[in-house]
Amino acid sequence: MGEFKVHRVRFFDYMPTAIRAMAFNAHTERLALARMDGSVEIFNFTDHYFQEKVIPGKDSRSIESLCWVGGRLFSAGLNGEIAEYDLENLRPKYSLEAYGGPIWTIISNTQGTQLAIGCEDGTVKLFEVLEEHIQFERNLDRQKGRIISLSWHPSGTHIAAGMMDMIRVFDVPTGHAVQRLLVDRGFGGSKSRETVVWSVAFLSDHTVVSGDSAGKVQVWDGHTGTLVKTHLVTKWDVLALSVSKDESSVVAGTSEGTVIQFQFIAPTLHQQQDKEWVRTRTFKNHTHDVRALAEIETAIVSGGMDTHLVVRPLLEKFDEKSHASGLRKIHFPHVIANNINLSCAKKAGLLLFQFPGQLELWRLGDSDEHGKPGDRLPLKRKPEKLLLLKRKGEDHICCSALSSCGGWLAYSTVSSVRIYRLQTDNNNISITKVSKLPKALHSAHQLCFSSDSSKMFAASSQSSVLVIALTQSECKYVHTLKPKSGSRQPIHLMTTSGDGKWLAAANSDCEIHVYNLQKLKLHCIVPVYGSCPSAMGIHPTTNNMTVVHADQQLFEYSIVEKQYTDWSRKLQKQGLHNVWLDRDTPVTHVTFNSKNPNQVVLHDMHMFCIIDQMFIHPCPCHNGLIGFSGLFYNQMTLRSLSEQERPSHLHAFKICKTFQVSLLFLASLLDDQSLVVVERPLLAITSQLPAPVRQKKFAT
């Protein structure tokens, strides 16, 4: 495997923000998720829950609710605006003032022709969905209290609205309120407080299900306005409800971090004809408020104040135990280590940390000592923060980059790009903003520099890449590299070759375009694979490109020969081991061992792996049968085997799980045989969260 000196970096104080809302698109199987900082993330549930897009937040943007209409995404928030998002350019397409004060919720009818919003001033406002925008249509009867939650009946004729102490049912054609459902207040001292109906669900048979601040999930008859059943599920709030597609199941999220499932079934075996809503299961996968829920065909998706996205499979939907039936917790965005939130100047030993509102530049520590594996070496020079650079304006930083020499720094928001010249002299650092930038460079989805720092590449709209020449005095536009495929999807990965000849760019259509930077034209398109690339890198000597996809498949492509390498074909013919394929976090970074050209280094959130391409069999084999029959041991387990057993279990994938906390970034430095490992302990994030609601524990 080799021996490396490792810089274990734990001073990246990255803090994901709480999940505020989510919406699932059943047609495209995309989940949209909104966080408290106003950012929106898009997950592709058909591609191993891969996070394929991120729309950066904004200081003035508040998102309380999300809504899909076909392939279009809308949001509404307490700033009183409705926004539609441009999912190709990763920015708000437009925003519209609703003139009803803060907006608490937004929904669409099943036909996709109208939007309804619930406002602070007590109005339910209807908007018509047009081809390019939305247009105000009319108000329903104004109420005396704020409208907290809404649910549209599948027929489109009625809307249920959750308020303070009541639920109103509106007739949409006339705009009048036709039912008033009075919600009981809590017990004891809580009777003096108003009950907030945080969520409502309107079913096809005119059943209304509500969740409120008194801890109740209530079932109502929408025709008569009478209460059918009350389930007291918590002493705290029921914050979110979600209904399955066939309306046989409802899930509720609470302030205690629990998700409770109700099913429409017979209460006993002897009463099969008399079905009712019965509490069936309770899941505890969160420590804090569950603010958002989505019940999809095979799982319950939840998120909240603890910042985690949890996918809890419904085991009765699976015939056998499989990779898809396992619980998933997504702690960090998948884009964190794809050079968007972290950059390393390998030649200068510098690290750039990206936060929504600022950038931090750090110099790594140094040690002259040597030791045996596992030793902690004393530092000759401690890590040092050299620079804190705050962004301008309200838009959050969406990407940033640091040149390998440490002399250039760039970042982009949705509205502008800024480039700086850095000069370091011992402990002093000077920064100079490049004042005149090319007009074509107005925003970027991704930024990266060439290995010699003479060029900068900016991923622009429609999968194009701007080439910018850098000199001491100016930045000059050179060329725009455009794909022939005509894809309009954004680029989420870019990497350059060490000799400065090649640039590879991957987009959300699963396409990888390789450009010749000397001729400034498209060189080739890598054969399109059905899963999105999660990480890629170009070998510094062979110019072979290693690509890892969201489904954990691994390919090596010869850029010069425009075909897969023999090693890659052999690996695919043999097949990757089930242990490798069943990992639930994608590989987020690929780099190479500069002193051993046969080694590829990659990592996900829980391990890093060194692939030795000199091995005859890439994966373990057993009794002459190559592939899944062998055991896929990591390095620690292999060391525990006897000398006689060990050779039969050796394989090309050298896996290290020394770093048990979340592994955000891994890079190899060029000057010395060392690795930079950036870790973010989950305990450090948990310690910064607000205290959860008080819960009684056993024997206390």
PDB file of N, CA and C in Angstrom, residues 51 70 85 90 137 256 383 401 413 431 435 465 479 486 491-492 623 632 636:
ATOM      1  N   GLN A  51     -26.582  13.466  -5.106  1.00  0.00           N
ATOM      2  CA  GLN A  51     -26.904  14.890  -5.109  1.00  0.00           C
ATOM      3  C   GLN A  51     -26.312  15.495  -6.379  1.00  0.00           C
ATOM      4  N   GLY A  70     -44.726  19.563 -12.633  1.00  0.00           N
ATOM      5  CA  GLY A  70     -44.011  18.914 -13.727  1.00  0.00           C
ATOM      6  C   GLY A  70     -42.531  18.881 -13.403  1.00  0.00           C
ATOM      7  N   TYR A  85     -37.192  28.259  -9.995  1.00  0.00           N
ATOM      8  CA  TYR A  85     -35.761  28.030 -10.140  1.00  0.00           C
ATOM      9  C   TYR A  85     -35.401  27.569 -11.548  1.00  0.00           C
ATOM     10  N   LEU A  90     -28.842  26.853 -12.366  1.00  0.00           N
ATOM     11  CA  LEU A  90     -28.691  26.771 -10.910  1.00  0.00           C
ATOM     12  C   LEU A  90     -28.813  28.127 -10.227  1.00  0.00           C
ATOM     13  N   GLU A 137     -54.145  35.016  -9.811  1.00  0.00           N
ATOM     14  CA  GLU A 137     -55.489  34.761 -10.315  1.00  0.00           C
ATOM     15  C   GLU A 137     -56.546  35.390  -9.406  1.00  0.00           C
ATOM     16  N   GLU A 256     -39.626  15.622  18.618  1.00  0.00           N
ATOM     17  CA  GLU A 256     -38.758  14.699  19.347  1.00  0.00           C
ATOM     18  C   GLU A 256     -37.798  13.959  18.423  1.00  0.00           C
ATOM     19  N   PRO A 383      -0.320  24.729  11.921  1.00  0.00           N
ATOM     20  CA  PRO A 383      -1.167  25.287  10.860  1.00  0.00           C
ATOM     21  C   PRO A 383      -1.529  26.727  11.181  1.00  0.00           C
ATOM     22  N   ALA A 401     -11.770  28.285  -6.120  1.00  0.00           N
ATOM     23  CA  ALA A 401     -10.603  27.503  -6.547  1.00  0.00           C
ATOM     24  C   ALA A 401      -9.332  28.223  -6.129  1.00  0.00           C
ATOM     25  N   THR A 413     -20.230  33.720  -7.321  1.00  0.00           N
ATOM     26  CA  THR A 413     -21.618  33.646  -6.863  1.00  0.00           C
ATOM     27  C   THR A 413     -22.481  33.525  -8.126  1.00  0.00           C
ATOM     28  N   ILE A 431      -2.801  40.408  -0.932  1.00  0.00           N
ATOM     29  CA  ILE A 431      -3.849  40.001  -1.856  1.00  0.00           C
ATOM     30  C   ILE A 431      -4.251  41.203  -2.692  1.00  0.00           C
ATOM     31  N   SER A 435      -9.083  43.797 -11.130  1.00  0.00           N
ATOM     32  CA  SER A 435     -10.204  44.727 -11.291  1.00  0.00           C
ATOM     33  C   SER A 435     -10.950  44.543 -12.603  1.00  0.00           C
ATOM     34  N   VAL A 465     -17.445  25.821 -21.269  1.00  0.00           N
ATOM     35  CA  VAL A 465     -16.331  26.164 -20.383  1.00  0.00           C
ATOM     36  C   VAL A 465     -15.610  27.375 -20.959  1.00  0.00           C
ATOM     37  N   HIS A 479     -11.257  31.697 -25.089  1.00  0.00           N
ATOM     38  CA  HIS A 479     -12.128  30.873 -25.928  1.00  0.00           C
ATOM     39  C   HIS A 479     -13.243  30.283 -25.067  1.00  0.00           C
ATOM     40  N   GLY A 486     -25.072  19.306 -27.310  1.00  0.00           N
ATOM     41  CA  GLY A 486     -26.155  20.256 -27.126  1.00  0.00           C
ATOM     42  C   GLY A 486     -26.787  20.206 -25.755  1.00  0.00           C
ATOM     43  N   ILE A 491     -22.357  21.797 -15.567  1.00  0.00           N
ATOM     44  CA  ILE A 491     -21.151  21.011 -15.285  1.00  0.00           C
ATOM     45  C   ILE A 491     -20.960  20.952 -13.774  1.00  0.00           C
ATOM     46  N   HIS A 492     -20.722  19.745 -13.252  1.00  0.00           N
ATOM     47  CA  HIS A 492     -20.492  19.617 -11.810  1.00  0.00           C
ATOM     48  C   HIS A 492     -19.096  19.100 -11.475  1.00  0.00           C
ATOM     49  N   ASN A 623     -10.489 -20.009  -4.800  1.00  0.00           N
ATOM     50  CA  ASN A 623     -10.595 -21.324  -5.445  1.00  0.00           C
ATOM     51  C   ASN A 623     -10.702 -21.210  -6.971  1.00  0.00           C
ATOM     52  N   PHE A 632     -13.648  -9.423   0.709  1.00  0.00           N
ATOM     53  CA  PHE A 632     -13.072  -8.121   0.389  1.00  0.00           C
ATOM     54  C   PHE A 632     -12.535  -7.500   1.680  1.00  0.00           C
ATOM     55  N   MET A 636      -6.526  -3.379   7.633  1.00  0.00           N
ATOM     56  CA  MET A 636      -6.430  -3.763   9.041  1.00  0.00           C
ATOM     57  C   MET A 636      -6.757  -5.240   9.229  1.00  0.00           C
TER      58      MET A 636
END
